[in-house]
mmCIF file of C-alpha atoms and ligand atoms in Angstrom:
data_model
loop_
_atom_site.group_PDB
_atom_site.id
_atom_site.type_symbol
_atom_site.label_atom_id
_atom_site.label_comp_id
_atom_site.label_asym_id
_atom_site.label_seq_id
_atom_site.Cartn_x
_atom_site.Cartn_y
_atom_site.Cartn_z
ATOM 1 C CA MET A 1 -20.718 -14.116 8.180
ATOM 2 C CA THR A 2 -17.342 -13.061 6.868
ATOM 3 C CA THR A 3 -14.385 -12.999 9.236
ATOM 4 C CA PRO A 4 -11.431 -10.588 9.157
ATOM 5 C CA ALA A 5 -9.420 -13.456 7.630
ATOM 6 C CA ASP A 6 -12.011 -13.813 4.820
ATOM 7 C CA ARG A 7 -11.963 -10.089 4.105
ATOM 8 C CA ILE A 8 -8.165 -9.988 4.041
ATOM 9 C CA ALA A 9 -7.951 -13.073 1.801
ATOM 10 C CA ASP A 10 -10.515 -11.620 -0.600
ATOM 11 C CA ALA A 11 -8.804 -8.220 -0.758
ATOM 12 C CA LEU A 12 -5.322 -9.703 -1.212
ATOM 13 C CA GLY A 13 -6.703 -12.155 -3.749
ATOM 14 C CA ARG A 14 -7.581 -9.217 -6.013
ATOM 15 C CA CYS A 15 -4.117 -7.613 -5.902
ATOM 16 C CA ARG A 16 -1.481 -7.821 -8.609
ATOM 17 C CA HIS A 17 1.472 -7.221 -6.324
ATOM 18 C CA VAL A 18 1.514 -7.508 -2.527
ATOM 19 C CA LEU A 19 4.341 -6.369 -0.239
ATOM 20 C CA LEU A 20 4.713 -8.359 2.999
ATOM 21 C CA LEU A 21 6.813 -6.768 5.732
ATOM 22 C CA ASN A 22 8.480 -8.501 8.686
ATOM 23 C CA HIS A 23 9.325 -6.703 11.917
ATOM 24 C CA VAL A 24 12.920 -5.855 12.831
ATOM 25 C CA SER A 25 14.833 -8.812 14.357
ATOM 26 C CA PRO A 26 12.365 -11.164 12.668
ATOM 27 C CA ASP A 27 11.569 -14.476 14.370
ATOM 28 C CA GLY A 28 10.304 -17.794 13.052
ATOM 29 C CA ASP A 29 6.651 -16.854 13.497
ATOM 30 C CA CYS A 30 6.941 -13.630 11.525
ATOM 31 C CA LEU A 31 9.133 -15.083 8.755
ATOM 32 C CA GLY A 32 7.142 -18.310 8.425
ATOM 33 C CA SER A 33 3.887 -16.355 8.272
ATOM 34 C CA THR A 34 4.993 -13.822 5.636
ATOM 35 C CA LEU A 35 6.528 -16.603 3.521
ATOM 36 C CA ALA A 36 3.387 -18.759 3.727
ATOM 37 C CA LEU A 37 1.143 -15.875 2.726
ATOM 38 C CA ALA A 38 3.497 -14.860 -0.100
ATOM 39 C CA ARG A 39 3.524 -18.424 -1.372
ATOM 40 C CA ALA A 40 -0.256 -18.679 -1.290
ATOM 41 C CA LEU A 41 -0.437 -15.534 -3.434
ATOM 42 C CA SER A 42 2.225 -16.617 -5.907
ATOM 43 C CA THR A 43 0.666 -20.057 -6.448
ATOM 44 C CA ARG A 44 -2.393 -18.111 -7.691
ATOM 45 C CA GLY A 45 -0.231 -16.223 -10.199
ATOM 46 C CA GLN A 46 -0.052 -13.041 -8.119
ATOM 47 C CA ARG A 47 3.176 -11.222 -7.290
ATOM 48 C CA ALA A 48 4.326 -11.143 -3.688
ATOM 49 C CA THR A 49 7.478 -9.519 -2.321
ATOM 50 C CA VAL A 50 8.645 -10.277 1.212
ATOM 51 C CA GLY A 51 10.742 -7.606 2.920
ATOM 52 C CA SER A 52 12.788 -7.808 6.119
ATOM 53 C CA ALA A 53 14.842 -4.772 7.091
ATOM 54 C CA ASP A 54 17.095 -6.984 9.227
ATOM 55 C CA GLY A 55 17.359 -9.833 6.713
ATOM 56 C CA VAL A 56 16.901 -13.491 7.716
ATOM 57 C CA PRO A 57 18.701 -15.129 10.673
ATOM 58 C CA GLU A 58 20.768 -18.136 9.601
ATOM 59 C CA VAL A 59 18.484 -20.635 11.430
ATOM 60 C CA TYR A 60 15.483 -19.636 9.306
ATOM 61 C CA ARG A 61 17.214 -19.732 5.905
ATOM 62 C CA PHE A 62 15.900 -23.280 5.370
ATOM 63 C CA LEU A 63 12.350 -21.965 5.088
ATOM 64 C CA PRO A 64 11.008 -22.372 1.548
ATOM 65 C CA GLY A 65 11.277 -18.960 -0.138
ATOM 66 C CA ALA A 66 13.629 -17.437 2.470
ATOM 67 C CA ASP A 67 16.304 -16.789 -0.170
ATOM 68 C CA GLY A 68 13.889 -14.415 -1.940
ATOM 69 C CA ILE A 69 13.375 -12.162 1.113
ATOM 70 C CA ARG A 70 14.576 -8.617 0.388
ATOM 71 C CA ARG A 71 16.434 -6.320 2.782
ATOM 72 C CA GLU A 72 15.931 -3.432 0.382
ATOM 73 C CA LEU A 73 13.141 -2.731 -2.065
ATOM 74 C CA PRO A 74 13.401 -1.152 -5.518
ATOM 75 C CA ASP A 75 12.127 2.456 -5.632
ATOM 76 C CA ASP A 76 10.032 1.950 -8.748
ATOM 77 C CA ALA A 77 7.985 -1.097 -7.596
ATOM 78 C CA ALA A 78 4.243 -0.439 -7.245
ATOM 79 C CA TYR A 79 2.313 -2.488 -4.676
ATOM 80 C CA ASP A 80 -1.485 -2.748 -4.391
ATOM 81 C CA ALA A 81 -1.338 -3.791 -0.740
ATOM 82 C CA VAL A 82 1.140 -4.014 2.101
ATOM 83 C CA VAL A 83 0.872 -6.570 4.912
ATOM 84 C CA PHE A 84 2.467 -5.619 8.235
ATOM 85 C CA MET A 85 3.174 -8.898 10.023
ATOM 86 C CA GLU A 86 3.377 -8.687 13.840
ATOM 87 C CA CYS A 87 4.077 -4.949 13.767
ATOM 88 C CA SER A 88 2.361 -3.188 16.695
ATOM 89 C CA THR A 89 3.061 0.069 14.830
ATOM 90 C CA PRO A 90 4.225 0.479 11.225
ATOM 91 C CA ASP A 91 7.701 1.609 12.304
ATOM 92 C CA ARG A 92 8.346 -1.914 13.695
ATOM 93 C CA ALA A 93 9.048 -2.811 10.040
ATOM 94 C CA GLY A 94 12.229 -0.731 10.406
ATOM 95 C CA ALA A 95 13.785 0.926 7.383
ATOM 96 C CA LEU A 96 11.258 -0.697 5.023
ATOM 97 C CA ALA A 97 8.224 0.934 6.714
ATOM 98 C CA ALA A 98 8.690 4.037 4.542
ATOM 99 C CA ARG A 99 7.951 1.966 1.410
ATOM 100 C CA ALA A 100 4.353 1.516 2.600
ATOM 101 C CA ALA A 101 3.523 5.232 2.382
ATOM 102 C CA ALA A 102 2.492 5.066 -1.277
ATOM 103 C CA VAL A 103 0.620 1.744 -0.971
ATOM 104 C CA PRO A 104 -3.189 2.188 -1.037
ATOM 105 C CA LEU A 105 -4.213 -0.814 1.124
ATOM 106 C CA TRP A 106 -2.669 -1.550 4.527
ATOM 107 C CA VAL A 107 -3.235 -4.914 6.201
ATOM 108 C CA ASN A 108 -2.296 -5.360 9.859
ATOM 109 C CA ILE A 109 -1.965 -8.934 11.181
ATOM 110 C CA ASP A 110 -0.830 -9.289 14.782
ATOM 111 C CA HIS A 111 -1.164 -11.051 18.140
ATOM 112 C CA HIS A 112 0.859 -8.662 20.328
ATOM 113 C CA LEU A 113 -0.833 -6.912 23.264
ATOM 114 C CA ASN A 114 -0.047 -3.361 22.251
ATOM 115 C CA ASN A 115 -1.020 -3.286 18.576
ATOM 116 C CA GLY A 116 -2.054 0.251 17.624
ATOM 117 C CA GLY A 117 -4.967 -0.906 15.434
ATOM 118 C CA PHE A 118 -3.647 0.859 12.318
ATOM 119 C CA GLY A 119 -4.460 -0.104 8.725
ATOM 120 C CA HIS A 120 -7.527 -0.667 6.543
ATOM 121 C CA LEU A 121 -7.922 -4.381 7.240
ATOM 122 C CA ILE A 122 -6.972 -5.914 10.567
ATOM 123 C CA ALA A 123 -6.673 -9.492 11.792
ATOM 124 C CA TYR A 124 -5.876 -9.155 15.465
ATOM 125 C CA ASP A 125 -6.140 -11.652 18.306
ATOM 126 C CA ALA A 126 -3.906 -11.373 21.353
ATOM 127 C CA THR A 127 -4.935 -14.884 22.448
ATOM 128 C CA ALA A 128 -3.328 -16.458 19.363
ATOM 129 C CA ALA A 129 -0.255 -18.461 20.385
ATOM 130 C CA ALA A 130 1.424 -17.416 17.136
ATOM 131 C CA VAL A 131 0.497 -14.964 14.402
ATOM 132 C CA ALA A 132 0.485 -18.032 12.148
ATOM 133 C CA GLU A 133 -2.859 -18.951 13.750
ATOM 134 C CA LEU A 134 -4.294 -15.800 12.167
ATOM 135 C CA VAL A 135 -2.503 -16.313 8.857
ATOM 136 C CA HIS A 136 -3.546 -19.959 8.433
ATOM 137 C CA PRO A 137 -7.231 -19.239 7.590
ATOM 138 C CA ILE A 138 -6.155 -16.496 5.135
ATOM 139 C CA VAL A 139 -3.785 -18.905 3.398
ATOM 140 C CA ARG A 140 -6.418 -21.652 3.372
ATOM 141 C CA ARG A 141 -8.960 -19.351 1.707
ATOM 142 C CA LEU A 142 -6.459 -18.082 -0.882
ATOM 143 C CA ALA A 143 -4.966 -21.484 -1.713
ATOM 144 C CA PRO A 144 -7.236 -24.265 -0.467
ATOM 145 C CA GLY A 145 -5.118 -27.107 -1.855
ATOM 146 C CA PRO A 146 -2.392 -28.717 0.237
ATOM 147 C CA ASP A 147 1.116 -27.389 -0.253
ATOM 148 C CA ARG A 148 3.936 -28.915 1.754
ATOM 149 C CA GLN A 149 6.221 -25.850 1.557
ATOM 150 C CA THR A 150 3.549 -23.430 2.739
ATOM 151 C CA ALA A 151 2.617 -25.835 5.527
ATOM 152 C CA THR A 152 6.276 -26.088 6.575
ATOM 153 C CA CYS A 153 6.514 -22.284 6.862
ATOM 154 C CA LEU A 154 3.401 -22.132 9.057
ATOM 155 C CA LEU A 155 4.440 -25.112 11.178
ATOM 156 C CA CYS A 156 7.827 -23.480 11.817
ATOM 157 C CA ALA A 157 5.967 -20.324 12.848
ATOM 158 C CA LEU A 158 3.768 -22.235 15.313
ATOM 159 C CA LEU A 159 6.567 -24.385 16.672
ATOM 160 C CA THR A 160 8.994 -21.528 17.339
ATOM 161 C CA ASP A 161 6.460 -19.123 18.892
ATOM 162 C CA THR A 162 5.076 -21.748 21.271
ATOM 163 C CA GLY A 163 8.389 -23.149 22.548
ATOM 164 C CA SER A 164 7.582 -26.344 20.607
ATOM 165 C CA PHE A 165 3.947 -26.333 21.801
ATOM 166 C CA ARG A 166 4.841 -25.950 25.493
ATOM 167 C CA TYR A 167 3.677 -22.404 26.311
ATOM 168 C CA PRO A 168 0.402 -21.645 28.127
ATOM 169 C CA ALA A 169 -0.904 -19.794 25.019
ATOM 170 C CA VAL A 170 -1.210 -23.137 23.175
ATOM 171 C CA THR A 171 -4.869 -24.042 22.641
ATOM 172 C CA GLN A 172 -6.988 -26.508 20.745
ATOM 173 C CA ARG A 173 -6.886 -24.072 17.813
ATOM 174 C CA THR A 174 -3.064 -24.166 17.786
ATOM 175 C CA LEU A 175 -3.012 -27.955 17.666
ATOM 176 C CA THR A 176 -5.870 -28.193 15.171
ATOM 177 C CA ILE A 177 -3.952 -25.935 12.793
ATOM 178 C CA ALA A 178 -0.758 -27.920 13.426
ATOM 179 C CA ALA A 179 -2.663 -31.115 12.599
ATOM 180 C CA ASP A 180 -3.898 -29.558 9.343
ATOM 181 C CA LEU A 181 -0.312 -28.582 8.453
ATOM 182 C CA VAL A 182 0.957 -32.077 9.191
ATOM 183 C CA GLY A 183 -1.869 -33.361 6.993
ATOM 184 C CA GLN A 184 -0.469 -31.183 4.214
ATOM 185 C CA GLY A 185 2.944 -32.822 4.509
ATOM 186 C CA ALA A 186 4.841 -30.716 7.063
ATOM 187 C CA HIS A 187 6.913 -32.686 9.603
ATOM 188 C CA PRO A 188 7.240 -31.367 13.194
ATOM 189 C CA SER A 189 10.410 -33.360 13.895
ATOM 190 C CA GLU A 190 12.070 -32.095 10.708
ATOM 191 C CA VAL A 191 11.205 -28.481 11.443
ATOM 192 C CA TYR A 192 12.388 -28.937 15.044
ATOM 193 C CA ALA A 193 15.687 -30.444 13.888
ATOM 194 C CA ARG A 194 16.258 -27.661 11.338
ATOM 195 C CA VAL A 195 15.715 -24.926 13.906
ATOM 196 C CA TYR A 196 17.021 -26.408 17.157
ATOM 197 C CA GLU A 197 19.464 -29.178 16.226
ATOM 198 C CA ASN A 198 21.415 -27.458 13.511
ATOM 199 C CA ARG A 199 23.336 -24.856 15.497
ATOM 200 C CA PRO A 200 26.942 -23.839 15.009
ATOM 201 C CA ALA A 201 29.191 -24.566 18.023
ATOM 202 C CA THR A 202 29.555 -20.788 18.484
ATOM 203 C CA THR A 203 25.903 -20.632 19.631
ATOM 204 C CA LEU A 204 26.576 -23.063 22.484
ATOM 205 C CA ARG A 205 29.826 -21.304 23.397
ATOM 206 C CA LEU A 206 27.906 -18.040 23.647
ATOM 207 C CA LEU A 207 25.196 -19.733 25.745
ATOM 208 C CA GLY A 208 27.934 -21.065 28.024
ATOM 209 C CA GLN A 209 29.437 -17.603 28.504
ATOM 210 C CA ALA A 210 26.022 -16.064 29.114
ATOM 211 C CA LEU A 211 25.099 -18.745 31.668
ATOM 212 C CA GLY A 212 28.465 -18.166 33.336
ATOM 213 C CA ARG A 213 27.453 -14.543 33.919
ATOM 214 C CA LEU A 214 24.006 -15.406 35.286
ATOM 215 C CA ARG A 215 22.732 -13.113 38.036
ATOM 216 C CA LEU A 216 19.840 -13.707 40.417
ATOM 217 C CA SER A 217 17.970 -11.189 42.583
ATOM 218 C CA PRO A 218 18.249 -11.807 46.359
ATOM 219 C CA ASP A 219 14.734 -13.331 46.453
ATOM 220 C CA GLY A 220 15.503 -15.516 43.438
ATOM 221 C CA ARG A 221 12.547 -14.225 41.416
ATOM 222 C CA VAL A 222 14.548 -12.344 38.775
ATOM 223 C CA ALA A 223 17.305 -13.905 36.659
ATOM 224 C CA TRP A 224 19.332 -12.039 34.082
ATOM 225 C CA THR A 225 22.466 -12.140 32.022
ATOM 226 C CA VAL A 226 24.179 -10.191 29.257
ATOM 227 C CA VAL A 227 25.630 -10.666 25.799
ATOM 228 C CA THR A 228 28.326 -8.083 25.110
ATOM 229 C CA GLN A 229 30.242 -7.325 21.929
ATOM 230 C CA ALA A 230 33.323 -8.716 23.701
ATOM 231 C CA MET A 231 31.512 -12.057 24.266
ATOM 232 C CA LEU A 232 30.650 -12.178 20.556
ATOM 233 C CA GLY A 233 34.288 -11.487 19.730
ATOM 234 C CA GLU A 234 35.541 -14.246 22.036
ATOM 235 C CA THR A 235 33.074 -16.918 20.904
ATOM 236 C CA GLY A 236 32.843 -15.944 17.233
ATOM 237 C CA ALA A 237 29.040 -15.894 17.510
ATOM 238 C CA ALA A 238 26.688 -13.370 15.866
ATOM 239 C CA MET A 239 24.143 -11.540 18.050
ATOM 240 C CA GLU A 240 21.252 -13.460 16.433
ATOM 241 C CA GLU A 241 22.700 -16.635 18.028
ATOM 242 C CA SER A 242 21.610 -15.320 21.447
ATOM 243 C CA GLU A 243 17.963 -16.227 20.693
ATOM 244 C CA GLY A 244 17.542 -19.160 23.097
ATOM 245 C CA ILE A 245 19.422 -17.726 26.078
ATOM 246 C CA VAL A 246 16.613 -15.887 27.863
ATOM 247 C CA GLY A 247 14.344 -18.957 27.627
ATOM 248 C CA ALA A 248 17.029 -21.044 29.336
ATOM 249 C CA LEU A 249 16.991 -18.655 32.333
ATOM 250 C CA ARG A 250 13.263 -19.186 32.813
ATOM 251 C CA ALA A 251 13.946 -22.849 33.575
ATOM 252 C CA ILE A 252 15.267 -21.899 37.041
ATOM 253 C CA ALA A 253 12.849 -22.812 39.844
ATOM 254 C CA GLY A 254 11.228 -19.773 41.423
ATOM 255 C CA VAL A 255 12.186 -17.358 38.630
ATOM 256 C CA ASP A 256 9.237 -15.180 37.570
ATOM 257 C CA VAL A 257 11.145 -12.797 35.295
ATOM 258 C CA ALA A 258 14.082 -13.717 33.054
ATOM 259 C CA MET A 259 15.991 -11.052 31.153
ATOM 260 C CA LEU A 260 18.731 -10.887 28.561
ATOM 261 C CA PHE A 261 20.565 -7.610 27.928
ATOM 262 C CA LYS A 262 22.203 -7.486 24.510
ATOM 263 C CA GLU A 263 24.835 -4.881 23.760
ATOM 264 C CA ASP A 264 23.994 -3.917 20.177
ATOM 265 C CA PRO A 265 25.718 -1.104 18.268
ATOM 266 C CA ASP A 266 22.431 0.877 18.213
ATOM 267 C CA GLY A 267 21.495 0.397 21.877
ATOM 268 C CA ILE A 268 20.880 -2.200 24.583
ATOM 269 C CA ARG A 269 18.271 -4.679 23.327
ATOM 270 C CA VAL A 270 16.379 -6.233 26.217
ATOM 271 C CA SER A 271 14.503 -9.550 25.976
ATOM 272 C CA LEU A 272 12.027 -10.308 28.770
ATOM 273 C CA ARG A 273 10.255 -13.528 29.707
ATOM 274 C CA ALA A 274 7.720 -13.790 32.544
ATOM 275 C CA ARG A 275 5.603 -16.358 34.311
ATOM 276 C CA GLY A 276 2.302 -16.345 36.185
ATOM 277 C CA ALA A 277 0.661 -12.992 36.927
ATOM 278 C CA VAL A 278 3.784 -11.014 36.014
ATOM 279 C CA SER A 279 3.530 -9.101 32.721
ATOM 280 C CA ALA A 280 6.647 -8.857 30.561
ATOM 281 C CA ASN A 281 4.684 -6.515 28.305
ATOM 282 C CA ALA A 282 4.049 -4.055 31.163
ATOM 283 C CA ILE A 283 7.789 -3.916 31.890
ATOM 284 C CA ALA A 284 8.667 -3.414 28.201
ATOM 285 C CA GLU A 285 5.993 -0.734 27.761
ATOM 286 C CA ALA A 286 7.583 1.345 30.525
ATOM 287 C CA PHE A 287 10.560 1.694 28.160
ATOM 288 C CA GLY A 288 8.601 2.181 24.915
ATOM 289 C CA GLY A 289 8.706 -1.478 23.852
ATOM 290 C CA GLY A 290 6.052 -4.178 23.877
ATOM 291 C CA GLY A 291 5.141 -7.805 23.248
ATOM 292 C CA HIS A 292 3.064 -10.335 25.180
ATOM 293 C CA ALA A 293 2.455 -11.067 28.859
ATOM 294 C CA ALA A 294 4.965 -13.933 28.705
ATOM 295 C CA ALA A 295 7.527 -12.455 26.263
ATOM 296 C CA ALA A 296 8.364 -8.867 25.429
ATOM 297 C CA GLY A 297 11.248 -6.593 24.550
ATOM 298 C CA PHE A 298 12.516 -3.061 24.200
ATOM 299 C CA THR A 299 15.619 -1.031 23.372
ATOM 300 C CA GLY A 300 17.159 0.637 26.440
ATOM 301 C CA ARG A 301 18.959 3.986 26.526
ATOM 302 C CA GLY A 302 22.272 4.357 28.339
ATOM 303 C CA THR A 303 25.145 2.034 29.134
ATOM 304 C CA LEU A 304 24.637 -1.674 29.752
ATOM 305 C CA ASP A 305 24.910 -1.193 33.540
ATOM 306 C CA GLU A 306 22.454 1.717 33.508
ATOM 307 C CA VAL A 307 19.876 -0.202 31.485
ATOM 308 C CA VAL A 308 20.196 -3.234 33.783
ATOM 309 C CA ARG A 309 19.675 -1.045 36.857
ATOM 310 C CA GLN A 310 16.692 0.881 35.386
ATOM 311 C CA THR A 311 15.058 -2.359 34.242
ATOM 312 C CA LEU A 312 15.494 -4.046 37.628
ATOM 313 C CA GLU A 313 13.692 -1.115 39.274
ATOM 314 C CA VAL A 314 10.700 -1.460 36.945
ATOM 315 C CA VAL A 315 10.719 -5.243 37.380
ATOM 316 C CA GLU A 316 10.545 -4.890 41.177
ATOM 317 C CA ARG A 317 7.589 -2.524 40.747
ATOM 318 C CA GLU A 318 5.832 -4.967 38.390
ATOM 319 C CA LEU A 319 6.434 -7.844 40.840
ATOM 320 C CA ARG A 320 4.744 -5.800 43.593
ATOM 321 C CA THR A 321 1.831 -4.926 41.251
ATOM 322 C CA ALA A 322 1.399 -8.579 40.282
ATOM 323 C CA ALA A 323 1.458 -9.624 43.950
ATOM 324 C CA ALA A 324 -1.237 -7.065 44.800
ATOM 325 C CA SER A 325 -3.564 -8.094 41.948
HETATM 326 P P1 LIG B 401 12.390 -11.170 21.761
HETATM 327 O O1 LIG B 401 12.832 -11.050 23.165
HETATM 328 O O2 LIG B 401 12.246 -12.611 21.338
HETATM 329 O O3 LIG B 401 13.181 -10.331 20.796
HETATM 330 O O4 LIG B 401 10.916 -10.553 21.715
HETATM 331 C C1 LIG B 401 9.884 -11.066 22.518
HETATM 332 C C2 LIG B 401 8.568 -10.514 22.026
HETATM 333 O O5 LIG B 401 8.480 -9.102 22.249
HETATM 334 C C3 LIG B 401 8.325 -10.717 20.551
HETATM 335 O O6 LIG B 401 6.971 -11.031 20.368
HETATM 336 C C4 LIG B 401 8.691 -9.373 19.945
HETATM 337 O O7 LIG B 401 8.000 -9.132 18.753
HETATM 338 C C5 LIG B 401 8.302 -8.394 21.032
HETATM 339 N N1 LIG B 401 9.213 -7.245 21.050
HETATM 340 C C6 LIG B 401 10.552 -7.292 21.229
HETATM 341 N N2 LIG B 401 11.092 -6.068 21.188
HETATM 342 C C7 LIG B 401 10.071 -5.201 20.974
HETATM 343 C C8 LIG B 401 9.996 -3.760 20.834
HETATM 344 O O8 LIG B 401 10.997 -3.033 20.895
HETATM 345 N N3 LIG B 401 8.748 -3.236 20.616
HETATM 346 C C9 LIG B 401 7.630 -4.008 20.547
HETATM 347 N N4 LIG B 401 6.460 -3.419 20.308
HETATM 348 N N5 LIG B 401 7.671 -5.358 20.679
HETATM 349 C C10 LIG B 401 8.868 -5.949 20.889
HETATM 350 MN MN1 LIG B 402 4.574 -14.145 17.101
#
């Protein structure tokens, strides 16, 4: 019996040139997965181009191949296939999504709850702790031999999307794949140190300011804070350095929903984290966003204060729904 991973590996294995697209604001899972798949293809002598409309956050530049990731793509390049990595809809690839229009084969690889099921070949499993769990068998079929760089990309993807293997989504499959990657020469402690112990001081100054502005709902179940352009100006941090803040809020006892509101030039970006029966995805979907039960996001319309107020209303509704279920 062939699996979706087999079919995708076999189809990609026949291509001359594959385009691999990351979603906007790419994370370690998305970047590590596209880079691993691109590397598996290029070790076979195939061409692979990795695109990321938002570039590569500083913390992930250590990933093997990250310096080859393109923000823009040449108009005259012809691709035989395009891989949408963790894109619930094609437009999640941002400005680069338009480059897929002329590509004959679309591959959709995702583990988010609200994937639209687009594309010719689909590897989809919302129970996967990281999309890297779905990419690993494709990579293994394309390039069966061990490769330390590819394994490092996939281990970074697993490690970052599972909170260093702490989240409830972690299963035997996650750890079996991690063990295979370690067997191929990837080092969990090295990847951890590169991502989490290599921060500029500005990141911690921004965290300090954000924690200083922490707010809690009267019942203590909702925690939130903000990152404004003024806070970036004062600390010298870039917005991408806000990545760990919302996770820190979830550490508070009794908090079921943690939120970070980021004042971006193109809107208020909202990051949601939830626990137990509460669905972060349901909250994000009410505003046209998406994600997982435990982690989701969306872009809010209006001023920072308006978006905070609208989101709190939906959160209260979701808390009542979760209590009733
Ligand atoms: P983060 O808060 O780390 O940016 O995102 C948490 C999760 O929600 C990630 O899996 C991310 O891909 C997803 N997500 C964030 N923003 C959006 C959005 O606007 N639309 C969709 N569909 N998913 C999002
Ligand atoms: Mn992911």
